[in-house]
């Protein structure tokens, strides 16, 4: 997929690409002030653009919604021949007892045998987070384990595993 990057003097950077069928383009405008607009336009007419302003938190959530499923699907495909092994995504909620605390505090691996393969934060995959990695509300954890262990991991992140 070819992403077109266009400098917008005094504004920021536009990054977009054509959707299949080339009837529309989709992308973002990354403003110099740190704000982001989601954009949809028609090929050949970049000025006729629908813009949706996103707060930093909204951009992060959207990026996680788009990125985590891709990573999970790839891991599922790679692990499909491993019997009971599953891959899921688990979100750290604002009321999680581990929001703002390091992964090591969860004792996730020893309590559930689940492996945290990556954390999606602000649209970026953070692979193999270590025990000092601090969770934040909105983080999407990509986890691998059995169905039972994945349920236990989600419970730990929700209520401490009570």
JSON list of C-alpha atoms in Angstrom, two decimals:
[
{"chain": "A", "resi": 1, "resn": "UNK", "atom": "CA", "xyz": [0.00, 0.00, 0.00]},
{"chain": "A", "resi": 2, "resn": "UNK", "atom": "CA", "xyz": [1.44, 3.35, -1.02]},
{"chain": "A", "resi": 3, "resn": "UNK", "atom": "CA", "xyz": [0.90, 6.12, 1.53]},
{"chain": "A", "resi": 4, "resn": "UNK", "atom": "CA", "xyz": [1.19, 9.60, 0.05]},
{"chain": "A", "resi": 5, "resn": "UNK", "atom": "CA", "xyz": [2.80, 12.15, 2.38]},
{"chain": "A", "resi": 6, "resn": "UNK", "atom": "CA", "xyz": [2.16, 15.82, 1.66]},
{"chain": "A", "resi": 7, "resn": "UNK", "atom": "CA", "xyz": [3.68, 18.71, 3.61]},
{"chain": "A", "resi": 8, "resn": "UNK", "atom": "CA", "xyz": [1.08, 21.37, 4.43]},
{"chain": "A", "resi": 9, "resn": "UNK", "atom": "CA", "xyz": [3.06, 24.56, 5.12]},
{"chain": "A", "resi": 10, "resn": "UNK", "atom": "CA", "xyz": [2.00, 26.19, 8.37]},
{"chain": "A", "resi": 11, "resn": "UNK", "atom": "CA", "xyz": [-0.40, 23.32, 9.13]},
{"chain": "A", "resi": 12, "resn": "UNK", "atom": "CA", "xyz": [1.43, 19.99, 9.36]},
{"chain": "A", "resi": 13, "resn": "UNK", "atom": "CA", "xyz": [1.53, 16.81, 7.29]},
{"chain": "A", "resi": 14, "resn": "UNK", "atom": "CA", "xyz": [-1.18, 15.02, 5.35]},
{"chain": "A", "resi": 15, "resn": "UNK", "atom": "CA", "xyz": [-0.82, 11.22, 5.01]},
{"chain": "A", "resi": 16, "resn": "UNK", "atom": "CA", "xyz": [-3.36, 9.29, 2.98]},
{"chain": "A", "resi": 17, "resn": "UNK", "atom": "CA", "xyz": [-3.83, 6.33, 0.65]},
{"chain": "A", "resi": 18, "resn": "UNK", "atom": "CA", "xyz": [-6.44, 5.10, -1.85]},
{"chain": "A", "resi": 19, "resn": "UNK", "atom": "CA", "xyz": [-8.99, 2.56, -0.72]},
{"chain": "A", "resi": 20, "resn": "UNK", "atom": "CA", "xyz": [-9.52, -0.48, -2.93]},
{"chain": "A", "resi": 21, "resn": "UNK", "atom": "CA", "xyz": [-11.51, 0.47, -6.00]},
{"chain": "A", "resi": 22, "resn": "UNK", "atom": "CA", "xyz": [-9.84, 3.93, -5.85]},
{"chain": "A", "resi": 23, "resn": "UNK", "atom": "CA", "xyz": [-13.17, 5.69, -5.25]},
{"chain": "A", "resi": 24, "resn": "UNK", "atom": "CA", "xyz": [-11.92, 7.32, -2.04]},
{"chain": "A", "resi": 25, "resn": "UNK", "atom": "CA", "xyz": [-8.77, 8.14, -0.17]},
{"chain": "A", "resi": 26, "resn": "UNK", "atom": "CA", "xyz": [-8.46, 7.93, 3.60]},
{"chain": "A", "resi": 27, "resn": "UNK", "atom": "CA", "xyz": [-5.82, 9.26, 5.95]},
{"chain": "A", "resi": 28, "resn": "UNK", "atom": "CA", "xyz": [-4.93, 11.85, 8.53]},
{"chain": "A", "resi": 29, "resn": "UNK", "atom": "CA", "xyz": [-3.71, 15.38, 8.87]},
{"chain": "A", "resi": 30, "resn": "UNK", "atom": "CA", "xyz": [-1.10, 15.53, 11.61]},
{"chain": "A", "resi": 31, "resn": "UNK", "atom": "CA", "xyz": [-1.18, 19.18, 12.71]},
{"chain": "A", "resi": 32, "resn": "UNK", "atom": "CA", "xyz": [1.88, 21.00, 14.06]},
{"chain": "A", "resi": 33, "resn": "UNK", "atom": "CA", "xyz": [-0.03, 21.69, 17.30]},
{"chain": "A", "resi": 34, "resn": "UNK", "atom": "CA", "xyz": [-0.37, 17.94, 17.94]},
{"chain": "A", "resi": 35, "resn": "UNK", "atom": "CA", "xyz": [-4.00, 17.58, 16.89]},
{"chain": "A", "resi": 36, "resn": "UNK", "atom": "CA", "xyz": [-5.05, 15.00, 14.32]},
{"chain": "A", "resi": 37, "resn": "UNK", "atom": "CA", "xyz": [-7.87, 15.01, 11.77]},
{"chain": "A", "resi": 38, "resn": "UNK", "atom": "CA", "xyz": [-9.20, 11.83, 10.18]},
{"chain": "A", "resi": 39, "resn": "UNK", "atom": "CA", "xyz": [-9.82, 12.62, 6.49]},
{"chain": "A", "resi": 40, "resn": "UNK", "atom": "CA", "xyz": [-11.72, 11.09, 3.59]},
{"chain": "A", "resi": 41, "resn": "UNK", "atom": "CA", "xyz": [-11.42, 12.52, 0.07]},
{"chain": "A", "resi": 42, "resn": "UNK", "atom": "CA", "xyz": [-11.90, 11.64, -3.57]},
{"chain": "A", "resi": 43, "resn": "UNK", "atom": "CA", "xyz": [-8.90, 10.82, -5.78]},
{"chain": "A", "resi": 44, "resn": "UNK", "atom": "CA", "xyz": [-7.75, 13.80, -7.80]},
{"chain": "A", "resi": 45, "resn": "UNK", "atom": "CA", "xyz": [-9.51, 16.28, -5.54]},
{"chain": "A", "resi": 46, "resn": "UNK", "atom": "CA", "xyz": [-7.67, 16.41, -2.20]},
{"chain": "A", "resi": 47, "resn": "UNK", "atom": "CA", "xyz": [-9.33, 19.72, -1.27]},
{"chain": "A", "resi": 48, "resn": "UNK", "atom": "CA", "xyz": [-12.81, 18.15, -1.20]},
{"chain": "A", "resi": 49, "resn": "UNK", "atom": "CA", "xyz": [-12.16, 16.44, 2.11]},
{"chain": "A", "resi": 50, "resn": "UNK", "atom": "CA", "xyz": [-14.38, 15.41, 4.98]},
{"chain": "A", "resi": 51, "resn": "UNK", "atom": "CA", "xyz": [-12.42, 16.04, 8.18]},
{"chain": "A", "resi": 52, "resn": "UNK", "atom": "CA", "xyz": [-13.11, 14.65, 11.63]},
{"chain": "A", "resi": 53, "resn": "UNK", "atom": "CA", "xyz": [-11.03, 16.26, 14.39]},
{"chain": "A", "resi": 54, "resn": "UNK", "atom": "CA", "xyz": [-9.76, 13.72, 16.93]},
{"chain": "A", "resi": 55, "resn": "UNK", "atom": "CA", "xyz": [-8.49, 14.38, 20.43]},
{"chain": "A", "resi": 56, "resn": "UNK", "atom": "CA", "xyz": [-5.25, 12.66, 21.39]},
{"chain": "A", "resi": 57, "resn": "UNK", "atom": "CA", "xyz": [-7.23, 10.08, 23.36]},
{"chain": "A", "resi": 58, "resn": "UNK", "atom": "CA", "xyz": [-9.63, 9.46, 20.44]},
{"chain": "A", "resi": 59, "resn": "UNK", "atom": "CA", "xyz": [-6.71, 9.05, 18.03]},
{"chain": "A", "resi": 60, "resn": "UNK", "atom": "CA", "xyz": [-5.12, 6.56, 20.43]},
{"chain": "A", "resi": 61, "resn": "UNK", "atom": "CA", "xyz": [-8.31, 4.54, 20.76]},
{"chain": "A", "resi": 62, "resn": "UNK", "atom": "CA", "xyz": [-8.84, 4.51, 16.99]},
{"chain": "A", "resi": 63, "resn": "UNK", "atom": "CA", "xyz": [-5.24, 3.44, 16.38]},
{"chain": "A", "resi": 64, "resn": "UNK", "atom": "CA", "xyz": [-5.61, 0.62, 18.91]},
{"chain": "A", "resi": 65, "resn": "UNK", "atom": "CA", "xyz": [-8.90, -0.48, 17.35]},
{"chain": "A", "resi": 66, "resn": "UNK", "atom": "CA", "xyz": [-7.25, -0.66, 13.96]},
{"chain": "A", "resi": 67, "resn": "UNK", "atom": "CA", "xyz": [-3.87, -2.06, 15.01]},
{"chain": "A", "resi": 68, "resn": "UNK", "atom": "CA", "xyz": [-4.60, -4.70, 17.64]},
{"chain": "A", "resi": 69, "resn": "UNK", "atom": "CA", "xyz": [-7.00, -6.82, 15.54]},
{"chain": "A", "resi": 70, "resn": "UNK", "atom": "CA", "xyz": [-4.41, -6.97, 12.74]},
{"chain": "A", "resi": 71, "resn": "UNK", "atom": "CA", "xyz": [-1.75, -8.23, 15.14]},
{"chain": "A", "resi": 72, "resn": "UNK", "atom": "CA", "xyz": [-4.14, -10.72, 16.75]},
{"chain": "A", "resi": 73, "resn": "UNK", "atom": "CA", "xyz": [-5.22, -12.06, 13.34]},
{"chain": "A", "resi": 74, "resn": "UNK", "atom": "CA", "xyz": [-1.61, -12.54, 12.30]},
{"chain": "A", "resi": 75, "resn": "UNK", "atom": "CA", "xyz": [-0.77, -14.39, 15.52]},
{"chain": "A", "resi": 76, "resn": "UNK", "atom": "CA", "xyz": [-3.89, -16.56, 15.24]},
{"chain": "A", "resi": 77, "resn": "UNK", "atom": "CA", "xyz": [-2.83, -17.57, 11.75]},
{"chain": "A", "resi": 78, "resn": "UNK", "atom": "CA", "xyz": [0.68, -18.38, 12.94]},
{"chain": "A", "resi": 79, "resn": "UNK", "atom": "CA", "xyz": [-0.59, -20.38, 15.95]},
{"chain": "A", "resi": 80, "resn": "UNK", "atom": "CA", "xyz": [-3.50, -22.23, 14.32]},
{"chain": "A", "resi": 81, "resn": "UNK", "atom": "CA", "xyz": [-1.61, -25.54, 14.29]},
{"chain": "A", "resi": 82, "resn": "UNK", "atom": "CA", "xyz": [-0.83, -25.42, 18.01]},
{"chain": "A", "resi": 83, "resn": "UNK", "atom": "CA", "xyz": [-3.99, -27.06, 19.34]},
{"chain": "A", "resi": 84, "resn": "UNK", "atom": "CA", "xyz": [-5.54, -25.22, 22.26]},
{"chain": "A", "resi": 85, "resn": "UNK", "atom": "CA", "xyz": [-3.34, -22.15, 21.98]},
{"chain": "A", "resi": 86, "resn": "UNK", "atom": "CA", "xyz": [-5.33, -18.97, 21.34]},
{"chain": "A", "resi": 87, "resn": "UNK", "atom": "CA", "xyz": [-4.51, -15.32, 20.80]},
{"chain": "A", "resi": 88, "resn": "UNK", "atom": "CA", "xyz": [-6.72, -12.52, 22.13]},
{"chain": "A", "resi": 89, "resn": "UNK", "atom": "CA", "xyz": [-6.66, -8.86, 22.90]},
{"chain": "A", "resi": 90, "resn": "UNK", "atom": "CA", "xyz": [-7.43, -7.58, 26.37]},
{"chain": "A", "resi": 91, "resn": "UNK", "atom": "CA", "xyz": [-7.90, -3.89, 27.15]},
{"chain": "A", "resi": 92, "resn": "UNK", "atom": "CA", "xyz": [-6.67, -2.23, 30.32]},
{"chain": "A", "resi": 93, "resn": "UNK", "atom": "CA", "xyz": [-9.69, -0.26, 31.52]},
{"chain": "A", "resi": 94, "resn": "UNK", "atom": "CA", "xyz": [-9.59, 3.01, 33.47]},
{"chain": "A", "resi": 95, "resn": "UNK", "atom": "CA", "xyz": [-10.78, 1.25, 36.64]},
{"chain": "A", "resi": 96, "resn": "UNK", "atom": "CA", "xyz": [-8.33, -1.62, 36.36]},
{"chain": "A", "resi": 97, "resn": "UNK", "atom": "CA", "xyz": [-6.27, -2.14, 39.52]},
{"chain": "A", "resi": 98, "resn": "UNK", "atom": "CA", "xyz": [-3.24, -2.24, 37.18]},
{"chain": "A", "resi": 99, "resn": "UNK", "atom": "CA", "xyz": [-3.82, 1.09, 35.40]},
{"chain": "A", "resi": 100, "resn": "UNK", "atom": "CA", "xyz": [-0.58, 2.99, 36.12]},
{"chain": "A", "resi": 101, "resn": "UNK", "atom": "CA", "xyz": [1.20, -0.06, 37.53]},
{"chain": "A", "resi": 102, "resn": "UNK", "atom": "CA", "xyz": [3.95, -2.23, 36.05]},
{"chain": "A", "resi": 103, "resn": "UNK", "atom": "CA", "xyz": [3.29, -5.54, 34.35]},
{"chain": "A", "resi": 104, "resn": "UNK", "atom": "CA", "xyz": [5.38, -7.33, 37.00]},
{"chain": "A", "resi": 105, "resn": "UNK", "atom": "CA", "xyz": [2.81, -6.40, 39.66]},
{"chain": "A", "resi": 106, "resn": "UNK", "atom": "CA", "xyz": [0.20, -8.55, 37.88]},
{"chain": "A", "resi": 107, "resn": "UNK", "atom": "CA", "xyz": [2.30, -11.73, 38.13]},
{"chain": "A", "resi": 108, "resn": "UNK", "atom": "CA", "xyz": [0.36, -12.58, 34.96]},
{"chain": "A", "resi": 109, "resn": "UNK", "atom": "CA", "xyz": [2.67, -15.33, 33.70]},
{"chain": "A", "resi": 110, "resn": "UNK", "atom": "CA", "xyz": [2.92, -17.20, 37.01]},
{"chain": "A", "resi": 111, "resn": "UNK", "atom": "CA", "xyz": [-0.78, -16.79, 37.84]},
{"chain": "A", "resi": 112, "resn": "UNK", "atom": "CA", "xyz": [-2.20, -17.73, 34.43]},
{"chain": "A", "resi": 113, "resn": "UNK", "atom": "CA", "xyz": [0.60, -19.06, 32.14]},
{"chain": "A", "resi": 114, "resn": "UNK", "atom": "CA", "xyz": [-0.47, -16.37, 29.63]},
{"chain": "A", "resi": 115, "resn": "UNK", "atom": "CA", "xyz": [2.20, -14.62, 27.58]},
{"chain": "A", "resi": 116, "resn": "UNK", "atom": "CA", "xyz": [1.80, -10.94, 26.79]},
{"chain": "A", "resi": 117, "resn": "UNK", "atom": "CA", "xyz": [3.18, -10.80, 23.27]},
{"chain": "A", "resi": 118, "resn": "UNK", "atom": "CA", "xyz": [2.69, -7.07, 22.70]},
{"chain": "A", "resi": 119, "resn": "UNK", "atom": "CA", "xyz": [0.93, -3.98, 23.93]},
{"chain": "A", "resi": 120, "resn": "UNK", "atom": "CA", "xyz": [-0.80, -1.63, 21.50]},
{"chain": "A", "resi": 121, "resn": "UNK", "atom": "CA", "xyz": [-0.50, 1.96, 22.69]},
{"chain": "A", "resi": 122, "resn": "UNK", "atom": "CA", "xyz": [-1.34, 5.00, 20.60]},
{"chain": "A", "resi": 123, "resn": "UNK", "atom": "CA", "xyz": [-1.27, 2.89, 17.46]},
{"chain": "A", "resi": 124, "resn": "UNK", "atom": "CA", "xyz": [2.18, 1.49, 18.13]},
{"chain": "A", "resi": 125, "resn": "UNK", "atom": "CA", "xyz": [2.96, -2.12, 18.96]},
{"chain": "A", "resi": 126, "resn": "UNK", "atom": "CA", "xyz": [5.30, -2.52, 21.89]},
{"chain": "A", "resi": 127, "resn": "UNK", "atom": "CA", "xyz": [6.63, -6.08, 21.54]},
{"chain": "A", "resi": 128, "resn": "UNK", "atom": "CA", "xyz": [7.42, -8.32, 24.50]},
{"chain": "A", "resi": 129, "resn": "UNK", "atom": "CA", "xyz": [6.95, -5.81, 27.32]},
{"chain": "A", "resi": 130, "resn": "UNK", "atom": "CA", "xyz": [9.12, -6.50, 30.37]},
{"chain": "A", "resi": 131, "resn": "UNK", "atom": "CA", "xyz": [8.09, -6.54, 34.03]},
{"chain": "A", "resi": 132, "resn": "UNK", "atom": "CA", "xyz": [8.86, -2.81, 34.40]},
{"chain": "A", "resi": 133, "resn": "UNK", "atom": "CA", "xyz": [6.46, -1.84, 31.60]},
{"chain": "A", "resi": 134, "resn": "UNK", "atom": "CA", "xyz": [3.74, 0.39, 33.11]},
{"chain": "A", "resi": 135, "resn": "UNK", "atom": "CA", "xyz": [0.18, -0.21, 31.90]},
{"chain": "A", "resi": 136, "resn": "UNK", "atom": "CA", "xyz": [-2.07, 2.73, 31.07]},
{"chain": "A", "resi": 137, "resn": "UNK", "atom": "CA", "xyz": [-5.83, 2.76, 30.61]},
{"chain": "A", "resi": 138, "resn": "UNK", "atom": "CA", "xyz": [-6.58, 2.13, 26.95]},
{"chain": "A", "resi": 139, "resn": "UNK", "atom": "CA", "xyz": [-3.61, -0.16, 26.38]},
{"chain": "A", "resi": 140, "resn": "UNK", "atom": "CA", "xyz": [-4.59, -3.22, 24.38]},
{"chain": "A", "resi": 141, "resn": "UNK", "atom": "CA", "xyz": [-2.64, -6.31, 25.38]},
{"chain": "A", "resi": 142, "resn": "UNK", "atom": "CA", "xyz": [-2.09, -9.03, 22.81]},
{"chain": "A", "resi": 143, "resn": "UNK", "atom": "CA", "xyz": [-2.00, -12.24, 24.83]},
{"chain": "A", "resi": 144, "resn": "UNK", "atom": "CA", "xyz": [-1.43, -15.91, 24.00]},
{"chain": "A", "resi": 145, "resn": "UNK", "atom": "CA", "xyz": [-2.58, -18.88, 26.07]},
{"chain": "A", "resi": 146, "resn": "UNK", "atom": "CA", "xyz": [-5.40, -21.39, 26.52]},
{"chain": "A", "resi": 147, "resn": "UNK", "atom": "CA", "xyz": [-9.01, -20.19, 26.60]},
{"chain": "A", "resi": 148, "resn": "UNK", "atom": "CA", "xyz": [-9.09, -20.73, 30.36]},
{"chain": "A", "resi": 149, "resn": "UNK", "atom": "CA", "xyz": [-5.85, -18.86, 31.00]},
{"chain": "A", "resi": 150, "resn": "UNK", "atom": "CA", "xyz": [-6.92, -15.95, 28.77]},
{"chain": "A", "resi": 151, "resn": "UNK", "atom": "CA", "xyz": [-10.16, -15.61, 30.74]},
{"chain": "A", "resi": 152, "resn": "UNK", "atom": "CA", "xyz": [-8.13, -15.58, 33.98]},
{"chain": "A", "resi": 153, "resn": "UNK", "atom": "CA", "xyz": [-5.81, -12.89, 32.57]},
{"chain": "A", "resi": 154, "resn": "UNK", "atom": "CA", "xyz": [-8.77, -10.68, 31.62]},
{"chain": "A", "resi": 155, "resn": "UNK", "atom": "CA", "xyz": [-10.18, -11.13, 35.14]},
{"chain": "A", "resi": 156, "resn": "UNK", "atom": "CA", "xyz": [-6.85, -10.09, 36.71]},
{"chain": "A", "resi": 157, "resn": "UNK", "atom": "CA", "xyz": [-6.79, -6.89, 34.65]},
{"chain": "A", "resi": 158, "resn": "UNK", "atom": "CA", "xyz": [-10.45, -6.16, 35.47]},
{"chain": "A", "resi": 159, "resn": "UNK", "atom": "CA", "xyz": [-10.67, -6.83, 39.19]},
{"chain": "A", "resi": 160, "resn": "UNK", "atom": "CA", "xyz": [-7.29, -8.11, 40.30]},
{"chain": "A", "resi": 161, "resn": "UNK", "atom": "CA", "xyz": [-8.31, -11.77, 39.81]},
{"chain": "A", "resi": 162, "resn": "UNK", "atom": "CA", "xyz": [-10.71, -11.97, 42.73]}
]
